[in-house]
Coordinates of C-alpha atoms in Angstrom, one line a residue:
Chain G
M1 CA 18.2 2.3 32.0
S2 CA 17.2 1.0 28.6
E3 CA 18.4 2.7 25.5
R4 CA 15.8 4.7 23.6
Y5 CA 14.9 3.5 20.1
D6 CA 13.8 5.8 17.2
I7 CA 11.0 3.5 16.1
A8 CA 9.4 0.7 17.9
I9 CA 7.3 -1.5 15.7
V10 CA 4.7 -3.8 17.2
G11 CA 4.0 -6.7 14.9
S12 CA 6.1 -8.6 12.4
G13 CA 3.5 -9.2 9.6
P14 CA 3.8 -7.6 6.2
A15 CA 3.1 -4.1 7.5
G16 CA 5.6 -4.3 10.4
I17 CA 8.5 -5.7 8.4
T18 CA 8.0 -3.2 5.6
A19 CA 8.0 -0.4 8.1
A20 CA 11.2 -1.9 9.6
V21 CA 13.0 -2.2 6.2
N22 CA 12.1 1.4 5.3
A23 CA 13.1 2.9 8.6
T24 CA 16.4 0.9 8.5
I25 CA 17.2 2.3 5.1
R26 CA 16.7 5.8 6.6
N27 CA 19.2 4.9 9.3
K28 CA 16.8 4.8 12.2
K29 CA 17.3 2.7 15.3
V30 CA 14.5 0.2 15.1
I31 CA 13.1 -2.6 17.3
V32 CA 10.5 -5.0 15.9
F33 CA 8.4 -7.0 18.3
G34 CA 6.9 -10.1 16.8
N35 CA 7.9 -13.6 16.0
K36 CA 10.4 -15.3 13.7
D37 CA 7.8 -16.8 11.5
L38 CA 6.7 -13.2 10.9
S39 CA 2.9 -13.8 10.5
K40 CA 0.9 -16.9 11.3
K41 CA -1.8 -15.9 8.7
L42 CA 0.9 -15.4 6.0
Y43 CA 2.8 -18.6 7.0
K44 CA -0.3 -20.7 6.7
A45 CA -1.5 -19.3 3.4
P46 CA -1.6 -22.2 0.9
K47 CA -1.1 -20.2 -2.3
I48 CA -0.7 -16.4 -2.9
D49 CA -1.3 -15.0 -6.4
N50 CA -1.2 -11.3 -5.7
Y51 CA 2.2 -10.6 -4.2
I52 CA 3.7 -9.3 -7.4
G53 CA 6.9 -11.0 -8.3
F54 CA 6.1 -14.4 -6.7
P55 CA 3.1 -15.8 -8.6
G56 CA 1.5 -18.7 -6.8
V57 CA 3.9 -18.7 -3.9
T58 CA 3.1 -20.6 -0.7
G59 CA 2.9 -18.5 2.5
K60 CA 5.7 -20.5 3.9
N61 CA 8.0 -19.7 1.0
L62 CA 7.1 -16.1 1.0
V63 CA 7.9 -15.9 4.7
K64 CA 11.3 -17.4 3.8
E65 CA 11.9 -14.7 1.1
F66 CA 10.9 -12.0 3.6
Q67 CA 13.1 -13.5 6.3
N68 CA 16.0 -13.5 3.9
H69 CA 15.4 -9.8 3.1
L70 CA 15.4 -9.0 6.8
K71 CA 18.7 -11.0 7.3
E72 CA 20.3 -9.1 4.4
M73 CA 19.5 -5.9 6.1
D74 CA 20.5 -7.1 9.6
I75 CA 17.0 -6.6 10.9
E76 CA 16.1 -8.9 13.8
I77 CA 12.7 -9.7 15.3
T78 CA 12.5 -9.4 19.0
E79 CA 10.3 -12.4 20.0
K80 CA 8.6 -10.8 22.9
K81 CA 5.0 -9.8 23.5
V82 CA 4.3 -6.2 24.2
D83 CA 1.7 -6.0 27.0
S84 CA 1.0 -2.3 27.2
I85 CA 2.3 1.0 25.8
Y86 CA 2.2 4.3 27.5
N87 CA 2.4 7.8 25.8
M88 CA 5.0 9.6 27.9
G89 CA 4.7 12.9 26.0
D90 CA 7.9 12.9 23.9
Y91 CA 8.4 9.2 23.9
Y92 CA 6.6 5.9 24.4
S93 CA 7.1 3.3 27.1
L94 CA 6.6 -0.3 26.0
M95 CA 6.0 -2.9 28.8
V96 CA 7.2 -6.3 28.0
N97 CA 6.7 -8.6 30.9
N98 CA 8.9 -7.0 33.5
E99 CA 11.1 -5.2 31.1
M100 CA 10.5 -1.7 29.7
Y101 CA 11.5 -0.4 26.3
E102 CA 11.6 3.3 25.3
S103 CA 11.0 4.7 21.8
K104 CA 10.6 8.1 20.2
T105 CA 7.9 6.8 17.9
L106 CA 5.6 3.9 17.6
I107 CA 4.3 1.9 14.6
L108 CA 1.4 -0.4 15.5
A109 CA 1.1 -3.3 13.0
T110 CA -0.7 -5.7 15.3
G111 CA -3.0 -7.2 12.7
V112 CA -6.6 -8.0 13.6
Q113 CA -7.8 -10.0 16.4
F114 CA -10.4 -12.5 15.4
G115 CA -13.0 -13.4 17.9
K116 CA -15.0 -11.3 20.4
P117 CA -14.1 -10.7 24.0
F118 CA -15.6 -13.1 26.5
K119 CA -18.7 -12.0 28.4
G120 CA -17.5 -10.2 31.5
E121 CA -14.0 -9.7 30.1
K122 CA -14.2 -5.9 29.7
E123 CA -16.2 -5.5 32.8
F124 CA -13.6 -7.2 35.1
L125 CA -10.5 -5.9 33.3
G126 CA -8.1 -4.8 36.1
R127 CA -10.4 -6.5 38.7
G128 CA -9.2 -10.0 38.2
V129 CA -9.0 -10.1 34.4
G130 CA -5.6 -9.4 32.8
Y131 CA -3.6 -9.9 29.7
C132 CA -0.1 -10.5 31.2
A133 CA 0.1 -13.3 33.8
T134 CA 3.8 -12.8 34.3
C135 CA 3.3 -9.1 35.1
D136 CA 0.6 -9.5 37.6
A137 CA 1.7 -12.8 39.1
P138 CA 2.8 -11.3 42.5
L139 CA -0.8 -10.2 43.1
Y140 CA -1.9 -13.9 43.0
K141 CA 0.5 -15.4 45.5
N142 CA -1.4 -18.3 47.2
K143 CA -4.5 -17.6 45.1
I144 CA -6.3 -19.4 42.3
V145 CA -5.4 -18.4 38.8
T146 CA -7.0 -19.4 35.5
I147 CA -5.2 -19.0 32.2
I148 CA -7.0 -19.1 28.9
G149 CA -4.0 -19.6 26.6
Y150 CA -3.9 -19.2 22.8
N151 CA -0.2 -19.9 22.2
K152 CA 3.0 -21.5 23.5
E153 CA 4.0 -18.2 25.3
A154 CA 0.8 -18.7 27.4
V155 CA 2.2 -22.1 28.5
E156 CA 5.4 -20.3 29.7
E157 CA 3.4 -17.7 31.6
A158 CA 1.3 -20.4 33.2
N159 CA 4.4 -22.3 34.4
Y160 CA 5.8 -19.1 35.9
V161 CA 2.5 -18.3 37.7
S162 CA 2.3 -21.8 39.0
E163 CA 5.4 -21.2 41.2
L164 CA 3.5 -18.5 43.1
A165 CA -0.2 -19.3 42.9
S166 CA -1.9 -21.9 45.1
R167 CA -3.6 -23.4 42.1
V168 CA -3.4 -22.8 38.3
Y169 CA -6.0 -23.9 35.7
F170 CA -4.9 -23.9 32.1
I171 CA -7.5 -23.8 29.3
P172 CA -5.8 -24.5 26.0
M173 CA -7.4 -22.6 23.0
F174 CA -4.9 -24.1 20.5
K175 CA -3.8 -27.6 19.4
N176 CA -0.4 -28.5 20.6
K177 CA 1.4 -30.4 23.3
H178 CA 1.6 -28.3 26.4
K179 CA 4.8 -28.6 28.5
L180 CA 3.0 -27.5 31.6
N181 CA 4.3 -28.0 35.1
D182 CA 2.7 -31.0 36.9
N183 CA 0.9 -28.8 39.4
I184 CA -1.2 -27.1 36.6
E185 CA -4.6 -28.6 35.9
I186 CA -5.6 -28.6 32.2
I187 CA -9.3 -28.0 31.5
K188 CA -10.4 -28.9 28.0
D189 CA -13.6 -26.9 27.8
V190 CA -14.9 -23.7 26.2
P191 CA -14.9 -20.5 28.3
I192 CA -18.3 -18.7 28.3
E193 CA -18.4 -15.9 30.9
I194 CA -16.4 -14.3 33.7
I195 CA -18.6 -13.9 36.8
G196 CA -18.1 -11.9 40.0
N197 CA -19.3 -9.1 42.1
T198 CA -16.7 -6.4 42.7
K199 CA -14.1 -8.7 41.3
V200 CA -13.7 -12.0 39.5
E201 CA -15.1 -15.0 41.4
K202 CA -15.8 -17.6 38.8
L203 CA -15.2 -18.7 35.2
L204 CA -18.2 -20.3 33.6
L205 CA -17.4 -22.8 30.9
K206 CA -19.6 -24.8 28.5
D207 CA -19.6 -27.9 30.7
T208 CA -18.4 -26.8 34.0
E209 CA -17.4 -23.8 36.2
I210 CA -14.3 -22.9 38.1
V211 CA -13.9 -20.8 41.3
T212 CA -10.9 -18.5 40.6
D213 CA -9.4 -15.2 41.8
G214 CA -7.9 -14.3 38.4
V215 CA -8.4 -15.0 34.7
F216 CA -5.6 -14.3 32.3
I217 CA -6.5 -14.2 28.6
L218 CA -3.4 -14.7 26.6
R219 CA -4.3 -14.1 23.0
D220 CA -2.0 -13.6 20.1
S221 CA -2.8 -9.9 20.0
I222 CA -4.3 -7.4 22.4
A223 CA -7.1 -5.0 21.2
P224 CA -5.3 -1.8 20.3
D225 CA -7.1 0.4 22.8
Q226 CA -6.1 -2.0 25.6
L227 CA -2.5 -2.0 24.3
V228 CA -2.2 1.8 23.9
P229 CA -4.6 3.6 26.3
G230 CA -6.0 6.7 24.7
I231 CA -5.7 5.6 21.1
E232 CA -8.6 6.5 18.9
I233 CA -10.6 3.6 17.4
E234 CA -13.1 3.7 14.6
G235 CA -15.3 0.6 14.5
S236 CA -12.9 -2.1 15.3
H237 CA -9.9 -0.5 13.7
I238 CA -7.3 2.1 14.7
K239 CA -8.2 5.5 13.2
V240 CA -5.5 6.9 10.9
N241 CA -5.2 9.6 8.3
K242 CA -3.6 9.1 4.9
N243 CA -0.2 9.6 6.5
M244 CA -1.0 6.6 8.8
E245 CA -0.9 8.9 11.9
T246 CA -3.1 8.0 14.8
N247 CA -4.5 10.6 17.2
L248 CA -1.4 10.3 19.3
K249 CA 1.6 12.3 18.3
G250 CA 4.5 10.1 17.0
C251 CA 2.2 7.0 17.0
Y252 CA 1.5 5.5 13.6
A253 CA -0.5 2.4 12.6
S254 CA -0.6 0.2 9.5
G255 CA -1.9 -3.0 8.1
D256 CA -5.0 -5.0 9.0
C257 CA -5.3 -3.1 12.4
V258 CA -6.3 0.1 10.5
G259 CA -8.9 -1.5 8.3
K260 CA -9.9 -3.6 5.3
P261 CA -9.1 -5.0 2.8
Y262 CA -7.0 -7.5 4.7
Q263 CA -4.3 -7.8 2.0
Y264 CA -0.5 -8.1 2.0
L265 CA 0.4 -5.4 -0.4
K266 CA -2.1 -2.9 1.1
S267 CA -0.6 -3.6 4.5
M268 CA 3.0 -3.2 3.2
G269 CA 2.2 0.1 1.4
E270 CA 0.8 1.4 4.7
G271 CA 3.8 0.1 6.7
Q272 CA 6.0 2.0 4.3
V273 CA 4.0 5.2 4.6
A274 CA 4.0 4.9 8.4
A275 CA 7.8 4.4 8.5
L276 CA 8.5 7.3 6.2
N277 CA 6.3 9.6 8.2
A278 CA 7.8 8.4 11.5
V279 CA 11.2 9.2 10.1
S280 CA 10.3 12.7 9.1
Y281 CA 8.7 13.2 12.5
I282 CA 11.9 12.2 14.2
D283 CA 14.0 14.3 11.9
N284 CA 11.9 17.3 12.9
L285 CA 12.0 16.7 16.6
Chain M
M1 CA -18.6 -1.6 -31.7
S2 CA -15.9 -2.4 -29.2
E3 CA -16.6 -4.8 -26.4
R4 CA -17.0 -3.3 -23.0
Y5 CA -14.3 -4.1 -20.3
D6 CA -15.0 -4.3 -16.6
I7 CA -11.9 -2.4 -15.6
A8 CA -9.7 -0.2 -17.8
I9 CA -6.4 0.5 -16.1
V10 CA -4.3 3.4 -17.4
G11 CA -0.7 2.9 -16.5
S12 CA 1.5 -0.2 -16.2
G13 CA 3.7 0.8 -13.3
P14 CA 3.6 -0.9 -9.9
A15 CA 0.0 0.5 -9.1
G16 CA -1.4 -0.4 -12.5
I17 CA -0.1 -4.0 -12.6
T18 CA -1.1 -4.7 -9.0
A19 CA -4.6 -3.5 -9.9
A20 CA -4.6 -5.8 -12.9
V21 CA -3.5 -8.8 -11.0
N22 CA -6.1 -8.4 -8.3
A23 CA -8.9 -7.7 -10.7
T24 CA -7.9 -10.7 -12.8
I25 CA -8.0 -12.9 -9.7
R26 CA -11.5 -11.7 -9.2
N27 CA -12.4 -12.8 -12.7
K28 CA -12.9 -9.3 -14.2
K29 CA -12.3 -8.5 -17.8
V30 CA -9.4 -6.1 -17.7
I31 CA -7.4 -4.0 -20.1
V32 CA -4.1 -2.3 -19.1
F33 CA -2.8 0.6 -21.2
G34 CA 1.0 1.1 -20.7
N35 CA 4.1 -0.3 -22.1
K36 CA 5.9 -3.7 -22.0
D37 CA 8.8 -2.4 -19.8
L38 CA 6.0 -1.5 -17.3
S39 CA 7.6 1.7 -15.8
K40 CA 10.5 3.7 -17.0
K41 CA 11.2 4.9 -13.5
L42 CA 11.3 1.4 -12.1
Y43 CA 13.2 0.0 -15.1
K44 CA 16.0 2.5 -14.6
A45 CA 16.3 2.2 -10.8
P46 CA 19.9 1.0 -10.1
K47 CA 19.1 -0.7 -6.8
I48 CA 16.0 -1.2 -4.8
D49 CA 16.2 -2.2 -1.2
N50 CA 12.6 -1.9 0.0
Y51 CA 10.6 -4.2 -2.3
I52 CA 10.4 -6.9 0.3
G53 CA 11.5 -10.3 -1.0
F54 CA 14.0 -8.9 -3.4
P55 CA 16.7 -7.2 -1.4
G56 CA 19.0 -5.0 -3.5
V57 CA 17.3 -6.0 -6.8
T58 CA 17.9 -3.8 -9.9
G59 CA 14.9 -2.1 -11.4
K60 CA 15.5 -4.1 -14.6
N61 CA 15.4 -7.4 -12.8
L62 CA 12.3 -6.5 -10.8
V63 CA 10.5 -5.5 -14.0
K64 CA 11.4 -9.0 -15.3
E65 CA 9.9 -10.6 -12.1
F66 CA 6.8 -8.5 -12.5
Q67 CA 6.5 -9.3 -16.3
N68 CA 6.8 -13.0 -15.4
H69 CA 4.0 -12.7 -12.9
L70 CA 1.8 -11.0 -15.5
K71 CA 2.6 -13.8 -18.0
E72 CA 1.7 -16.5 -15.5
M73 CA -1.7 -14.9 -15.2
D74 CA -2.1 -14.2 -18.9
I75 CA -2.3 -10.5 -18.4
E76 CA -1.2 -8.5 -21.4
I77 CA -0.2 -4.8 -21.6
T78 CA -1.9 -2.9 -24.4
E79 CA 0.9 -0.6 -25.7
K80 CA -1.2 2.3 -26.6
K81 CA -1.5 5.8 -25.2
V82 CA -4.9 6.9 -23.9
D83 CA -5.5 10.5 -25.1
S84 CA -8.7 11.3 -23.3
I85 CA -11.4 9.6 -21.2
Y86 CA -15.0 10.6 -21.0
N87 CA -17.5 9.8 -18.2
M88 CA -20.6 8.4 -20.0
G89 CA -22.7 8.0 -16.9
D90 CA -22.7 4.2 -16.5
Y91 CA -19.4 3.6 -18.3
Y92 CA -16.2 5.3 -19.5
S93 CA -15.1 6.0 -23.1
L94 CA -11.3 5.9 -23.6
M95 CA -10.0 7.5 -26.7
V96 CA -6.8 6.0 -28.1
N97 CA -5.8 7.7 -31.4
N98 CA -8.8 7.0 -33.6
E99 CA -10.0 3.9 -31.6
M100 CA -12.5 4.0 -28.7
Y101 CA -12.5 1.6 -25.8
E102 CA -15.4 1.2 -23.3
S103 CA -15.1 0.2 -19.7
K104 CA -17.5 0.0 -16.7
T105 CA -14.8 1.3 -14.4
L106 CA -11.5 3.1 -14.6
I107 CA -8.3 2.9 -12.6
L108 CA -5.9 5.7 -13.2
A109 CA -2.3 4.8 -12.4
T110 CA -0.6 7.3 -14.6
G111 CA 2.3 8.2 -12.3
V112 CA 3.4 11.7 -11.9
Q113 CA 4.4 14.0 -14.7
F114 CA 7.6 15.8 -13.9
G115 CA 7.9 19.3 -15.3
K116 CA 5.6 22.2 -15.5
P117 CA 3.4 23.1 -18.5
F118 CA 4.8 25.6 -21.0
K119 CA 3.8 29.2 -20.7
G120 CA 0.6 29.5 -22.8
E121 CA 0.0 25.8 -22.9
K122 CA -3.1 25.8 -20.7
E123 CA -4.4 29.1 -22.2
F124 CA -4.4 27.7 -25.8
L125 CA -5.5 24.2 -25.1
G126 CA -8.1 23.3 -27.7
R127 CA -7.2 26.5 -29.6
G128 CA -4.1 25.2 -31.3
V129 CA -2.5 23.3 -28.4
G130 CA -3.2 19.5 -28.2
Y131 CA -1.9 16.3 -26.8
C132 CA -2.8 13.9 -29.6
A133 CA -1.5 14.8 -33.0
T134 CA -3.0 11.8 -34.7
C135 CA -6.5 12.6 -33.4
D136 CA -6.5 16.2 -34.5
A137 CA -4.4 15.8 -37.7
P138 CA -7.4 16.4 -40.1
L139 CA -7.8 19.9 -38.6
Y140 CA -4.3 20.7 -39.8
K141 CA -4.5 19.8 -43.5
N142 CA -2.2 22.2 -45.4
K143 CA -1.3 24.0 -42.2
I144 CA 1.9 24.3 -40.1
V145 CA 2.2 22.0 -37.1
T146 CA 4.8 21.9 -34.4
I147 CA 5.4 18.7 -32.4
I148 CA 7.2 18.8 -29.0
G149 CA 8.0 15.1 -28.6
Y150 CA 9.1 13.3 -25.5
N151 CA 9.2 9.7 -26.8
K152 CA 9.3 7.5 -29.9
E153 CA 5.5 7.5 -30.1
A154 CA 5.8 11.2 -30.8
V155 CA 8.0 10.4 -33.8
E156 CA 5.3 8.1 -35.2
E157 CA 2.6 10.8 -34.7
A158 CA 4.8 13.4 -36.4
N159 CA 5.3 11.1 -39.4
Y160 CA 1.5 10.6 -39.6
V161 CA 0.8 14.4 -39.4
S162 CA 3.5 15.1 -42.0
E163 CA 1.3 13.4 -44.6
L164 CA -1.4 16.0 -44.2
A165 CA 0.2 19.2 -42.9
S166 CA 2.0 21.6 -45.2
R167 CA 4.9 21.8 -42.8
V168 CA 5.9 19.9 -39.6
Y169 CA 8.5 21.0 -37.1
F170 CA 9.7 18.4 -34.6
I171 CA 11.3 19.5 -31.3
P172 CA 12.9 16.4 -29.7
M173 CA 12.8 16.5 -25.9
F174 CA 14.7 13.1 -25.6
K175 CA 17.9 11.6 -26.7
N176 CA 17.6 9.1 -29.4
K177 CA 17.7 8.7 -33.2
H178 CA 14.5 9.9 -34.7
K179 CA 13.3 8.1 -37.8
L180 CA 11.4 11.1 -39.0
N181 CA 10.1 11.5 -42.6
D182 CA 12.3 13.7 -44.7
N183 CA 9.8 16.5 -45.0
I184 CA 9.9 17.1 -41.2
E185 CA 12.2 19.8 -39.9
I186 CA 14.0 19.0 -36.6
I187 CA 14.6 21.9 -34.4
K188 CA 17.0 21.4 -31.5
D189 CA 16.0 24.2 -29.2
V190 CA 14.1 24.6 -25.9
P191 CA 10.4 25.7 -26.1
I192 CA 9.6 28.6 -23.9
E193 CA 6.1 30.0 -24.6
I194 CA 3.1 29.5 -26.9
I195 CA 1.9 32.8 -28.2
G196 CA -1.2 33.9 -30.0
N197 CA -4.3 36.0 -30.0
T198 CA -7.5 33.9 -30.2
K199 CA -5.5 30.9 -31.2
V200 CA -1.9 29.7 -31.5
E201 CA 0.2 31.8 -33.8
K202 CA 3.8 31.2 -32.7
L203 CA 6.1 29.1 -30.6
L204 CA 8.8 31.0 -28.9
L205 CA 12.0 29.0 -28.2
K206 CA 15.2 29.9 -26.4
D207 CA 17.1 30.8 -29.6
T208 CA 14.4 31.3 -32.2
E209 CA 10.7 31.4 -32.9
I210 CA 8.4 29.5 -35.2
V211 CA 5.2 30.6 -36.9
T212 CA 2.8 27.7 -36.4
D213 CA -0.9 26.9 -36.5
G214 CA -0.7 24.1 -34.0
V215 CA 1.5 22.8 -31.2
F216 CA 1.2 19.2 -30.0
I217 CA 2.9 18.4 -26.8
L218 CA 3.4 14.6 -26.6
R219 CA 4.6 13.8 -23.1
D220 CA 4.8 10.4 -21.5
S221 CA 1.8 11.2 -19.4
I222 CA -1.0 13.7 -19.6
A223 CA -2.1 15.7 -16.6
P224 CA -5.1 13.8 -15.0
D225 CA -7.6 16.7 -15.4
Q226 CA -6.7 16.9 -19.1
L227 CA -7.0 13.2 -19.4
V228 CA -10.3 12.9 -17.6
P229 CA -12.3 16.1 -17.7
G230 CA -14.2 16.7 -14.5
I231 CA -11.9 14.7 -12.2
E232 CA -11.1 16.5 -8.9
I233 CA -7.5 17.5 -8.3
E234 CA -5.9 18.4 -5.0
G235 CA -2.6 20.3 -5.4
S236 CA -1.0 18.4 -8.3
H237 CA -2.6 15.0 -7.4
I238 CA -5.9 13.2 -8.1
K239 CA -8.0 13.5 -5.0
V240 CA -9.1 10.1 -3.6
N241 CA -10.5 8.8 -0.4
K242 CA -9.2 5.7 1.5
N243 CA -11.0 3.4 -0.9
M244 CA -9.1 5.1 -3.8
E245 CA -12.3 6.5 -5.2
T246 CA -12.2 9.8 -7.1
N247 CA -15.1 12.2 -7.3
L248 CA -16.3 10.3 -10.4
K249 CA -18.4 7.2 -9.8
G250 CA -16.6 4.1 -10.9
C251 CA -13.3 5.9 -11.3
Y252 CA -10.5 5.0 -9.0
A253 CA -6.9 6.2 -8.9
S254 CA -3.7 4.9 -7.3
G255 CA 0.0 5.2 -7.2
D256 CA 2.2 8.3 -7.6
C257 CA -0.7 10.2 -9.3
V258 CA -2.6 10.3 -6.0
G259 CA 0.2 11.6 -3.9
K260 CA 3.5 11.1 -2.1
P261 CA 5.5 9.2 -1.0
Y262 CA 6.4 8.1 -4.5
Q263 CA 7.2 4.5 -3.5
Y264 CA 6.6 1.1 -5.1
L265 CA 4.9 -0.7 -2.2
K266 CA 2.7 2.3 -1.4
S267 CA 1.6 2.4 -5.0
M268 CA 1.0 -1.3 -5.1
G269 CA -1.1 -1.3 -2.0
E270 CA -3.2 1.5 -3.4
G271 CA -3.5 -0.4 -6.8
Q272 CA -4.8 -3.4 -4.9
V273 CA -7.4 -1.3 -2.9
A274 CA -8.5 0.4 -6.1
A275 CA -9.0 -2.9 -7.9
L276 CA -10.9 -4.6 -5.0
N277 CA -13.2 -1.6 -4.7
A278 CA -13.8 -1.4 -8.5
V279 CA -14.6 -5.2 -8.3
S280 CA -17.2 -4.6 -5.6
Y281 CA -18.6 -1.6 -7.5
I282 CA -19.1 -3.8 -10.6
D283 CA -20.6 -6.6 -8.6
N284 CA -23.2 -4.2 -7.2
L285 CA -24.1 -2.6 -10.5

């Protein structure tokens, strides 16, 4: 079985990496799920004036400084997307495609997801709508699958599904070349609504509609209450106290996902507080 | 009269300077009270691993980076000690020796004061015990004054008082050469208790005792409820909500003075939140 980590951090933005650095200093066994560019939002920032010590730095250069810090401390980013997390009582199970990771504590630093769910998305969740195509692929053998993809990982998932499904539609929600298998049909249109009776039957788009058995929506981040069933939400943010504790024991959250202002230092301070409290929680286990 | 600032920041540590940078970016008229080395605690830190972007930096070098950032943004530190602050309803009055500053809002970033008050200190506050010798000097014309001094500013205050008082005792609580006037008597002993009846009569020390009319305790920082009468305290910290608002309208606090963990990024995140909320408070006035 997989080894059990002390702290699993979901997200590699300012909050996540600060949590990782602080937990590592305290000698905890840490895994960080995210990507090597750390944060798209940060990476693309043209000029940052309020990260003290780097006046007027570009996001790209600040990412480089952060990456260097992580390298100095031997902290690696695990470039995998966590699909769902289950509270197992005294530890958490993190599902990543068909792998499972275990951790004593959890720090959510997933950022905020911009954009609303599609019409019908919540209604048909688990009845044809899903967020991990690779996980559910076996259910769609010889069936029609539609993938609404927001990133290059979605392309990989589509390719995998296309080996099983009878037909795969891919709706790209990002600009980039897609190295999709030849048997995948690309549809350049805007999804509007997921329609069905007891389960998904159709996807309605702006200019057309598709008959489909399943719709996978592969966004950069999953809404926190879909990611961690049972977590308490306040408005559109994870509810935390001043120790960055959520309602679930051993589960902390920090950064944009816990509320405004959406600012780097605010997120980093919270990531630090989350990590230090997770550390003392572990030490008291 | 003095011009009115938008935001007066008390303290030039990580929380205070982050508040200053963020408020300046939002085009607010800011004054920061503190000192040019920013923070003694930071300056003296031998090695800092958790300020992301500067792995293993010395406190001294991080202070330099911070000073450079302030310089780039034309933010100056006013090297004066605020003695007391009064809530005037729609603005705050800050007393600095015999000067007065006015500000629409206040951000307290005073750090934590280590060490307990002396026995009798709270009891005789305003009845012979004070925190600003310069302010109260006229009351001690031809009287005996004792100064318990923690820094070089205390030496200056003692020299000023010695021009009026009949006798001045100086008890140095720090290691350094003291350029004290010749008529000041230095007592190298440890203060224990302030004694009196309706007002201060004596200072009891470890090895001796002094008959005195006044005792001025000139620490690096004043307890927040002595600095800002009426501010709500929780334990030994200023009580704030998640927006860093205190119980006083337009008064915010951040950094070590609002609670643990005493960490740079935590303080800076809070300084940022305090500043952004002060800005929106001003914009809504």
